[in-house]
Coordinates of C-alpha atoms and ligand atoms in Angstrom, one line a residue:
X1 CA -11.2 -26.3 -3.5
X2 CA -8.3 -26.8 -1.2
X3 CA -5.9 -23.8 -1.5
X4 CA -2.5 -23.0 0.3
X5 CA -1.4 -19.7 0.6
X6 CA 2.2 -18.5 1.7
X7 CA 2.8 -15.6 3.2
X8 CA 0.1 -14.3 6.0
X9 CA 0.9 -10.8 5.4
X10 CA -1.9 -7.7 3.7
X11 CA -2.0 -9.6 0.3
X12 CA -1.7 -13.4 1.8
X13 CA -4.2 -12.8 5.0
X14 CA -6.7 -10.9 2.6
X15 CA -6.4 -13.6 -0.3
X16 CA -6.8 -16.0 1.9
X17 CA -9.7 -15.1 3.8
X18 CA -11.6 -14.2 0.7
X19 CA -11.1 -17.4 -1.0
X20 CA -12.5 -19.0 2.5
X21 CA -15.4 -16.5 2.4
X22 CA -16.3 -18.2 -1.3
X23 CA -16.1 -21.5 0.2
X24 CA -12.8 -22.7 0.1
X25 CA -10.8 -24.4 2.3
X26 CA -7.2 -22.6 2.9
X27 CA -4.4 -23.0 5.0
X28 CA -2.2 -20.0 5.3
X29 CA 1.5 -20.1 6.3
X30 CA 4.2 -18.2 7.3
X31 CA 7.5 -18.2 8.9
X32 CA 6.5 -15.6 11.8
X33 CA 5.4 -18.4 14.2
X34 CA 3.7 -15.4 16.4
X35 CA 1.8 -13.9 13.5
X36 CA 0.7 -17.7 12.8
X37 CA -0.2 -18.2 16.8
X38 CA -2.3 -15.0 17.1
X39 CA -4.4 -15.5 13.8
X40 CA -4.9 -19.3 14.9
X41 CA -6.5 -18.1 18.2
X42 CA -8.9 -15.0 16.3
X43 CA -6.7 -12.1 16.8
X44 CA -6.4 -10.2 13.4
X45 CA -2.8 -8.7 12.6
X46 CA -3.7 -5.7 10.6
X47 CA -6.3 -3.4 9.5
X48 CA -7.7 -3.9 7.1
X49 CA -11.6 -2.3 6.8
X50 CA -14.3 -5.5 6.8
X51 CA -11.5 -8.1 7.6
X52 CA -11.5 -9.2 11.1
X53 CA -15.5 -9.9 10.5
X54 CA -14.8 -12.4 7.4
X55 CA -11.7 -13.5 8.9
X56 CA -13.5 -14.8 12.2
X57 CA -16.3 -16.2 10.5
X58 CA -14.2 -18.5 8.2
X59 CA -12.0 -19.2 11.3
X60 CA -15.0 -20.4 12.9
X61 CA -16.5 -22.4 10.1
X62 CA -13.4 -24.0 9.9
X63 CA -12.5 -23.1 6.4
X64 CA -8.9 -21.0 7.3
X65 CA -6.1 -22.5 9.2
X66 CA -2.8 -21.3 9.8
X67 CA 0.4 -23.0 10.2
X68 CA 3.9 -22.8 10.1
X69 CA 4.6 -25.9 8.4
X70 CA 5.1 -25.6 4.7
X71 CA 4.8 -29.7 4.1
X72 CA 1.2 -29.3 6.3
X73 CA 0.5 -26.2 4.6
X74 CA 0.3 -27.4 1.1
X75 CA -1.1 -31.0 2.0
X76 CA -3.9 -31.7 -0.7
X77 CA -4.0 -27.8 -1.9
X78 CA -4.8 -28.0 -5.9
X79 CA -3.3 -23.8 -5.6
X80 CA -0.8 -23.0 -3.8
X81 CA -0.4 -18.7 -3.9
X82 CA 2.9 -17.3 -3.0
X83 CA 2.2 -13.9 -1.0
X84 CA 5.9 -13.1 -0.7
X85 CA 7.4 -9.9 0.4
X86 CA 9.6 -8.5 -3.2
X87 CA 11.4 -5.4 -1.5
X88 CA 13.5 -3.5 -3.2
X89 CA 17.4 -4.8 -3.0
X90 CA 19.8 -2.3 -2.7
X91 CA 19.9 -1.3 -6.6
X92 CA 16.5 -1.1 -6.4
X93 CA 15.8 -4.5 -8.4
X94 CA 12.8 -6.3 -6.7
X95 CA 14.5 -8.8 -4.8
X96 CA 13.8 -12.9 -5.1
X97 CA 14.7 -13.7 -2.3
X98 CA 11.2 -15.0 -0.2
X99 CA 9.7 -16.0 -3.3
X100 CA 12.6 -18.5 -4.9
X101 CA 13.6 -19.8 -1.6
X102 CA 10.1 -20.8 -0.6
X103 CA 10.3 -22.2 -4.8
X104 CA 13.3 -24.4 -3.6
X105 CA 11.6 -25.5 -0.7
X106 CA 8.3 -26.8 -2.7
X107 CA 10.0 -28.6 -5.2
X108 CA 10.7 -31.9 -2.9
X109 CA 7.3 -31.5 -0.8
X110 CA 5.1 -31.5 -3.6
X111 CA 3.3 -35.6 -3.6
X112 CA 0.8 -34.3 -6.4
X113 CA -0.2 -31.6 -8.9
X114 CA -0.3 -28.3 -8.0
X115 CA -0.6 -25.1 -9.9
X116 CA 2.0 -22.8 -7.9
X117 CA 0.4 -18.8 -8.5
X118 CA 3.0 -15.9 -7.8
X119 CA 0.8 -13.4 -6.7
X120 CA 3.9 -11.4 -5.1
X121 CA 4.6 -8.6 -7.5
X122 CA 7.6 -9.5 -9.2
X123 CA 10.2 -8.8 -12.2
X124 CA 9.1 -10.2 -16.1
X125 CA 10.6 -13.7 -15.9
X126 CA 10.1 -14.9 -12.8
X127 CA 7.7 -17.4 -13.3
X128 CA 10.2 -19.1 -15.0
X129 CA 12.7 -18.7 -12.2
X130 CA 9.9 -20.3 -10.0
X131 CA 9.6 -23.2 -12.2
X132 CA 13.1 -23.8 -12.5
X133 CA 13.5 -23.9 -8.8
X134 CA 10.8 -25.9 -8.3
X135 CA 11.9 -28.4 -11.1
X136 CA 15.3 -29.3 -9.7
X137 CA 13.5 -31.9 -7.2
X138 CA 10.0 -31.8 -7.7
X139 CA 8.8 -36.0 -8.8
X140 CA 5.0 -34.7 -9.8
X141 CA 3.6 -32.4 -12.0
X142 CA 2.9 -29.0 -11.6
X143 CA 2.1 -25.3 -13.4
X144 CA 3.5 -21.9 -12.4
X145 CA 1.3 -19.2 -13.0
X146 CA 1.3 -15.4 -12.7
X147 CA -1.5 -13.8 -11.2
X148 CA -0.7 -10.0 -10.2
X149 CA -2.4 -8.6 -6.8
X150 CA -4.4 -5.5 -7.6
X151 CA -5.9 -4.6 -4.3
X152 CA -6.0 -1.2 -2.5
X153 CA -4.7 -1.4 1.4
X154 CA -7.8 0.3 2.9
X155 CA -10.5 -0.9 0.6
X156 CA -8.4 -4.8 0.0
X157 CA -11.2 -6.7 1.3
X158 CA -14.0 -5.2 -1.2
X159 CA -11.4 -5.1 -4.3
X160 CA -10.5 -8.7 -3.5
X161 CA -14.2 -9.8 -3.7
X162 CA -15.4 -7.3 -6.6
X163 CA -12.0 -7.3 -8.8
X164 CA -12.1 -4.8 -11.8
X165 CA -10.0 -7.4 -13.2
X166 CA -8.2 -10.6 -12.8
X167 CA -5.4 -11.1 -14.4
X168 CA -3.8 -14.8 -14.9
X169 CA -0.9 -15.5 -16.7
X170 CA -0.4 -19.0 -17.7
X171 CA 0.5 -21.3 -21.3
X172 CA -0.8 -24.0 -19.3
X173 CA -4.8 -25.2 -20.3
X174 CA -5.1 -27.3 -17.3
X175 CA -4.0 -24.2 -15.1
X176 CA -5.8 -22.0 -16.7
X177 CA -9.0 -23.7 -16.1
X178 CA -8.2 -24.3 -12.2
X179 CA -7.7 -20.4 -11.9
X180 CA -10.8 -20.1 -14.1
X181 CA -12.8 -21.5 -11.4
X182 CA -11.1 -20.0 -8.5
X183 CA -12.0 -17.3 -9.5
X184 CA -15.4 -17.4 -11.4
X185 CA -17.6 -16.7 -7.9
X186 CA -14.9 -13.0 -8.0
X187 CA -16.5 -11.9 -11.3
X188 CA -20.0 -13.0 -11.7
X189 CA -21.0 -9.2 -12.7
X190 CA -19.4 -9.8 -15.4
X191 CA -15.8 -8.2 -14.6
X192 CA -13.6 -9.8 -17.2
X193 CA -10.9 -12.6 -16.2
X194 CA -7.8 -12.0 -18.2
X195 CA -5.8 -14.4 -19.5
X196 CA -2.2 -13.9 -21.5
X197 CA 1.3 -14.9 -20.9
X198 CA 3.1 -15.3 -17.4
X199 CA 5.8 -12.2 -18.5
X200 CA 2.9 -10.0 -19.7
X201 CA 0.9 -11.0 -17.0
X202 CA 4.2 -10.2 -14.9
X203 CA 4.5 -6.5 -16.5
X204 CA 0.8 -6.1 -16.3
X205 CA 1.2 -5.3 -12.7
X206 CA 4.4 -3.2 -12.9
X207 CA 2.8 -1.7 -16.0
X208 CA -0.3 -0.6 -13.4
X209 CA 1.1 1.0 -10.6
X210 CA 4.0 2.9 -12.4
X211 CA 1.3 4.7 -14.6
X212 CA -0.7 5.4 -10.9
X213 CA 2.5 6.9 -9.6
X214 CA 3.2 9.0 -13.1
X215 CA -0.7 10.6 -13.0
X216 CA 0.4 11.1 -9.2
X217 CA 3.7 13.0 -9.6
X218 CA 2.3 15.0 -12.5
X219 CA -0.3 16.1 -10.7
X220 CA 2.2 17.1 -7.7
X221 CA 4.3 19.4 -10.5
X222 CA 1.0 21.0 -11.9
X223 CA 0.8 21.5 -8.5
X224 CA 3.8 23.3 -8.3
X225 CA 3.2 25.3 -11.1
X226 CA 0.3 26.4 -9.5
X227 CA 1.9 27.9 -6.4
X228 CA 4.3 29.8 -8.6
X229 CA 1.6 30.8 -11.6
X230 CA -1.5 31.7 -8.6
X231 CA -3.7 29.3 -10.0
X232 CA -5.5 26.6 -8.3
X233 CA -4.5 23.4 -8.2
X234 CA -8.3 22.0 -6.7
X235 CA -9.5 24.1 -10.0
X236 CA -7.1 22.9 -12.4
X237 CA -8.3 18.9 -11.7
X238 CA -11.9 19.3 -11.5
X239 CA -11.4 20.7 -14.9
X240 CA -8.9 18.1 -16.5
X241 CA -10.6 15.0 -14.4
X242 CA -14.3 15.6 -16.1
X243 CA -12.5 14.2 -19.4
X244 CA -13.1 10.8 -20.0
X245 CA -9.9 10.5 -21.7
X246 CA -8.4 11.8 -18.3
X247 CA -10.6 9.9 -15.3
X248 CA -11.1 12.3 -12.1
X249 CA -9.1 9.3 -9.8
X250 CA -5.4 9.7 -8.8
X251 CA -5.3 13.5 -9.4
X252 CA -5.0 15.0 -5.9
X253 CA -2.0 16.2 -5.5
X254 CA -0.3 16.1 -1.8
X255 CA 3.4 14.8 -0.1
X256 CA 3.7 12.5 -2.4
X257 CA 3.1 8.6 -2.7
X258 CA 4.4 6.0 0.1
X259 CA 3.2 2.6 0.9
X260 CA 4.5 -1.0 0.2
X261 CA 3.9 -0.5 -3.4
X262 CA 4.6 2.4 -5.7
X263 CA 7.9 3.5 -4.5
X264 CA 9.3 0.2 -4.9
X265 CA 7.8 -1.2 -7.9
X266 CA 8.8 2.4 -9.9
X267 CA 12.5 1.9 -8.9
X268 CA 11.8 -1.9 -9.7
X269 CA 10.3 -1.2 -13.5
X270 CA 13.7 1.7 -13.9
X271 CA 15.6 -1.2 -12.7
X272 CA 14.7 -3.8 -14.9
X273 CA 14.8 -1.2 -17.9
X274 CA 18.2 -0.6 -17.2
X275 CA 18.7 -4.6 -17.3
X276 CA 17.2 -4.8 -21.2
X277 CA 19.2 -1.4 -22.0
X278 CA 16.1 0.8 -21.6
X279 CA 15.9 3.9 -19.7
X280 CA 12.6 4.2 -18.8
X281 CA 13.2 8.2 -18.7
X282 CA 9.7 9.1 -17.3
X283 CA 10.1 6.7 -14.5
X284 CA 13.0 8.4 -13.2
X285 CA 11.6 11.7 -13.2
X286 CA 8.2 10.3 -11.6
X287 CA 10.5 9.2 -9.0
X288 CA 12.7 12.4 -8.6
X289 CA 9.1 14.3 -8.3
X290 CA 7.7 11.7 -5.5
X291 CA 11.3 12.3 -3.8
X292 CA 11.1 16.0 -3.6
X293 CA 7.5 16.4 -3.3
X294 CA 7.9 14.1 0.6
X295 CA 9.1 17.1 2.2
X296 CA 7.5 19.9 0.0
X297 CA 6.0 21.6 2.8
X298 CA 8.9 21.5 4.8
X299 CA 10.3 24.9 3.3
X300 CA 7.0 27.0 4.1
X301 CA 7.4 25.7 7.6
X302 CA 10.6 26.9 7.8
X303 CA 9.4 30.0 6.1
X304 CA 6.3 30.3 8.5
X305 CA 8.5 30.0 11.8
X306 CA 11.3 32.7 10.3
X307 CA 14.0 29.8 9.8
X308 CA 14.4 28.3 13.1
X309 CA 12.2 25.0 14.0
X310 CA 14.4 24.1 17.3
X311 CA 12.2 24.1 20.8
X312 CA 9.0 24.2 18.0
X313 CA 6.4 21.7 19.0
X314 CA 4.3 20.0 16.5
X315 CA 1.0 18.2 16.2
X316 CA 0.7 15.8 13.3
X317 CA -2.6 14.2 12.0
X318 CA -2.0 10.9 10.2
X319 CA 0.8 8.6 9.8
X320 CA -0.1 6.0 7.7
X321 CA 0.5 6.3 3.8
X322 CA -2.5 6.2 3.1
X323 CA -6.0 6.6 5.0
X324 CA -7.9 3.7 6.2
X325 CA -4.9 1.7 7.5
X326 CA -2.1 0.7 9.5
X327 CA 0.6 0.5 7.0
X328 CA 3.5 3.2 7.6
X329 CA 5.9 1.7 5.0
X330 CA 7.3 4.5 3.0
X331 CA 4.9 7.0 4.9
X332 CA 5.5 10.7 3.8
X333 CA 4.5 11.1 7.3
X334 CA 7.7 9.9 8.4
X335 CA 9.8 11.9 6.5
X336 CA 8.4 15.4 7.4
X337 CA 8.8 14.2 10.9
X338 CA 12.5 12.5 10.8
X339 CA 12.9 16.1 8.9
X340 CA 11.5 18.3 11.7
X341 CA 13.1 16.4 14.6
X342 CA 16.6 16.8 12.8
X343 CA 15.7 20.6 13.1
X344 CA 15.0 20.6 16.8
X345 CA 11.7 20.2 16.0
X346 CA 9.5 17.8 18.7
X347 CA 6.4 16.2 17.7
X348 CA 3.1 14.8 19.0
X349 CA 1.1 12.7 16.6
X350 CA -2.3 11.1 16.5
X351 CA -3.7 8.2 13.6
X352 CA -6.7 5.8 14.1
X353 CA -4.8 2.6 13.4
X354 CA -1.1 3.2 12.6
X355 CA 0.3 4.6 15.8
X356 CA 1.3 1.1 16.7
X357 CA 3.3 0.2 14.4
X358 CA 4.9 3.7 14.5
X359 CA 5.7 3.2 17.9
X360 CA 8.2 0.0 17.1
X361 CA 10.0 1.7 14.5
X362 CA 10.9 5.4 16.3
X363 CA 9.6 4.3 19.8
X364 CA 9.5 7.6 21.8
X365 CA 11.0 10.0 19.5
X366 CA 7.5 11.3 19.6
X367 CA 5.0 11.4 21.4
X368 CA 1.5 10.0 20.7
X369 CA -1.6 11.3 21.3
X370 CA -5.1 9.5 22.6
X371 CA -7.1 11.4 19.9
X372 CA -6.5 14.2 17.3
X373 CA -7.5 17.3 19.8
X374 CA -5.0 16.3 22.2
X375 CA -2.2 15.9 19.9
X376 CA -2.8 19.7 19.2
X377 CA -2.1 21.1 22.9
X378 CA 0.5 23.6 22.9
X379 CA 1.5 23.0 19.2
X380 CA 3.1 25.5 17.1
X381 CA 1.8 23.8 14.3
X382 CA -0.6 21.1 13.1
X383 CA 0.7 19.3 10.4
X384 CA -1.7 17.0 8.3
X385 CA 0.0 14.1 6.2
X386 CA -3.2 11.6 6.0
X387 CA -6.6 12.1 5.0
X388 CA -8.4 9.8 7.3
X389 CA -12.1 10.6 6.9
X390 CA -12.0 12.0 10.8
X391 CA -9.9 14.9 10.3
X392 CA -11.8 16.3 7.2
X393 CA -14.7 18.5 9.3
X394 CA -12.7 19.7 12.2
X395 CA -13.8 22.2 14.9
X396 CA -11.7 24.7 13.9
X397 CA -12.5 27.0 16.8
X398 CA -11.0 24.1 18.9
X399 CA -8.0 24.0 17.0
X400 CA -7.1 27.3 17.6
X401 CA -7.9 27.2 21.3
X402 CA -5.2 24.2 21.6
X403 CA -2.7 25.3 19.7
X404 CA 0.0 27.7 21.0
X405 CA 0.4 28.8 17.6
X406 CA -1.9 29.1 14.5
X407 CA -0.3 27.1 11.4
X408 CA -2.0 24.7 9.9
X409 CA -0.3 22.8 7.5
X410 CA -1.9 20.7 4.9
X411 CA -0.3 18.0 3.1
X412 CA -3.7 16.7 1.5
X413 CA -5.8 19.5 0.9
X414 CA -8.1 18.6 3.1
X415 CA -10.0 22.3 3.6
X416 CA -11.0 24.7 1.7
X417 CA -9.3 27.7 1.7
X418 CA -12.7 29.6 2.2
X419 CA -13.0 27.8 5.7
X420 CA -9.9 30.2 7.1
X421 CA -11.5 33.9 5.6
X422 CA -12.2 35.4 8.8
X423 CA -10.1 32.6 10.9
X424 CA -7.3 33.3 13.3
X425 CA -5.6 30.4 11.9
X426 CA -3.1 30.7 8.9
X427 CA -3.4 28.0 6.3
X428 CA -1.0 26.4 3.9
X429 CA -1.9 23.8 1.5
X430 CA -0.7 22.6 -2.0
X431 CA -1.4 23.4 -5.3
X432 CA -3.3 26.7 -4.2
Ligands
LIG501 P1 3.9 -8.4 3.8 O1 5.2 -8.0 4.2 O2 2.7 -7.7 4.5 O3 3.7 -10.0 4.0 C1 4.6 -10.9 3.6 C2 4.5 -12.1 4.6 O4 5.4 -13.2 4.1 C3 5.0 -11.8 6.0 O5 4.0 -12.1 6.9 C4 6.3 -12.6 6.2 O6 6.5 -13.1 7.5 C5 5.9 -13.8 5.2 N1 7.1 -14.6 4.8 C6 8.4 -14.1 4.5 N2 9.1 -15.2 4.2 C7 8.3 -16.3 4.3 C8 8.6 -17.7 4.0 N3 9.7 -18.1 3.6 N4 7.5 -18.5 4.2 C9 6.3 -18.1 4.6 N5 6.0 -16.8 4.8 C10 7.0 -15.9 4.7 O7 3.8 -8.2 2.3 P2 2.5 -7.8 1.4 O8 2.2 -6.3 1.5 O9 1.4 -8.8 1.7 O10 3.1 -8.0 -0.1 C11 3.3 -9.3 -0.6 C12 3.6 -9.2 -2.1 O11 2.4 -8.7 -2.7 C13 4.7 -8.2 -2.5 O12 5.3 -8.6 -3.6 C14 3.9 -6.9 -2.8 O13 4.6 -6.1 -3.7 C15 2.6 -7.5 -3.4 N6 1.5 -6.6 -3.4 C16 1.2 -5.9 -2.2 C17 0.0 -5.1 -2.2 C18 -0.3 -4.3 -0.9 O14 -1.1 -3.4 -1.0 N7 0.4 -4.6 0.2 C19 -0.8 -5.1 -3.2 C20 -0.5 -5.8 -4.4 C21 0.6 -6.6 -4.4

């Protein structure tokens, strides 16, 4: 199949490559004419575990091109996916923007059917905002259909090829058996395809990651109660998690949830509650709880160093949300940091992949280290914020010979407490 795909960005460059990897052929396009001019010559923009391998093969074989050019970019595509950015507006609403006004644009291009796919995540109704758009000057037929991104930044590439799910929403028979197809070499174990309307569909993936974010949050207040109670968190979820009924994923409690994904799409579900008179009451408290929990460590830091963090120097390991990649939106990471700076605080960091894009959004408000022993010398403190797999067996003794001080503090439980019994170095986790 010929497929378009709009929007070169984690969800577009990922969709895209996989479809190429089954044998498709698929232009990608995007407004960020640099983003377009590195891919086209084999330089991957993010990381993305597995991707730059696929993605230069296809390149190679011919079977993904990038462009620009919208008109080009849809030329004899039967799909065209919108991979749109949706981020919040400023009442937290997802906002249309990207999506409708590449909708506008399509409807005079289009020379022959299409089935348009919003794969952005985005509010119940907006297929039909897409078609409408698309309607007011499109001459040919076409089908809008909702099919919600599941993928994991960090593992995208393997749950793009081996979906749990896919789900498609669409009234339309003829689209729904051009997604069928798409998507049949995705599910040959026997992973079910699911089919239903485009607003369910559309809800489906709000649905999702809101209840991900609730089992998160609740798990950050047992937490809490923990600390106050002297139980053990690490205890408390190996016991609930062996229940079927319960699952043992998404209970680790730690600073919180960031990324492109759950932070937004809560306040986007709360927001369009409060549009149908709902209020989605346990949303707003999952939220409240995600808020406070960013800088929960912040007060036994404070506590640790007797109330005074200026001239302190710390070493932080891990800055992107979320281990195995470069993606810092809505990091916890950054808010202990913009927190301790704001105290006097100064800061050297070290991740794998994210240091990058760290360094164009706070430049040299910090500084950044080569690798995670070096970020340590002369540190008060070492505070952890991601659990990339590197930092998980550490050579403790090193630690302490770096670090002026002897804090450790961890915002992923990382250790076990048993590793500190007869250790110089004091350590502060959560939950336990
Ligand atoms: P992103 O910011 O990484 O990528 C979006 C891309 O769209 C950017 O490269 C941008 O330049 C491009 N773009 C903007 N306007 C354009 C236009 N008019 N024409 C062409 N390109 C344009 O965003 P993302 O993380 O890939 O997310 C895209 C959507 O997928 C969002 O709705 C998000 O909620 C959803 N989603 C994301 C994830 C994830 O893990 N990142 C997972 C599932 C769903």
């Amino acid at each position: 199949m010929e497929i378009a795909v709009i929007g070169t960005g984690y969800v577009g460059l990922v969709s895209g490559t996989c479809f190429a990897e089954t044998g498709n052929a698929v232009t990608c396009v995007d407004i960020n004419q640099g983003k377009i001019d590195r891919l086209a010559h084999g330089e991957i923009t993010i990381y993305e575990p597995g991707l730059e391998k696929m993605f230069l093969k296809n390149l190679r074989d011919g079977r993904l091109k990038f462009t620009t050019d919208l008109k080009k970019g849809i030329e004899g595509a039967q799909i065209v996916f919108l991979a749109l950015p949706t981020p919040p507006g400023e009442d937290g609403s997802a906002d249309l923007k990207y999506v409708l006004s590449v909708a506008d644009q399509l409807g005079p291009i289009l020379e022959d059917y299409k089935v348009i796919v919003n794969k952005s995540t985005v509010p119940v109704g907006t297929a039909d905002k897409v078609k409408d758009a698309i309607s007011k000057h499109a001459k040919v037929e076409f089908d809008v259909v909702s099919n919600p991104e599941f993928l994991r930044e960090g593992v995208a590439v393997e749950d793009f090829m081996k979906p749990d799910r896919v789900v498609i929403g669409t009234s339309s028979d003829r689209a729904k058996k051009v997604m069928g197809d798409l998507y049949a070499p995705f599910v040959r174990q026997g992973n079910p395809v699911i089919f239903m309307d485009e607003k369910s569909a559309e809800l489906t993936k709000y649905a999702a990651n809101s209840f991900l974010a609730t089992k998160i949050s609740f798990m950050n207040e047992i937490a809490q109660l923990c600390e106050r109670l002297g139980a053990d968190v690490d205890m408390v979820r190996r016991g609930i998690g062996s229940d079927d009924r319960i699952g043992k994923r998404f209970l680790f409690p730690g600073i919180g949830y960031g990324g492109s994904c759950f932070p937004k799409d809560v306040q986007a579900l709360i927001k369009s509650s409060e549009e149908v008179d709902y209020d989605f009451q346990i949303l707003k408290s999952v939220e409240k709880v995600n808020e406070m929990q960013k800088t929960h460590l912040i007060p036994k830091i404070e506590a640790h160093f007797n109330y005074d963090l200026k001239g302190k120097h710390f070493a932080f390991w891990g800055l992107a949300f979320k281990p195995n990649t470069d993606d810092i939106r809505e990091a916890p990471a950054l808010y202990m940091i913009e927190s301790l700076l704001n105290s006097g605080a100064t800061v050297a960091a070290f991740d794998p992949e994210a240091m990058n894009n760290v360094k164009v959004l706070i430049g040299d408000k910090i500084q950044y280290a080569s690798n995670q022993y070096q970020a340590l010398v002369k540190a008060d403190a070492l505070v952890i914020a991601t659990e990339w797999s590197e930092f998980r067996t550490p050579d403790f003794g090193r630690i302490g010979s770096l670090m002026e001080g002897k804090a450790i503090f961890d915002g992923r439980n990382l250790y076990s407490k048993c590793d500190f019994n007869n250790s110089e170095l004091e350590y502060y986790s959560i939950g336990r």
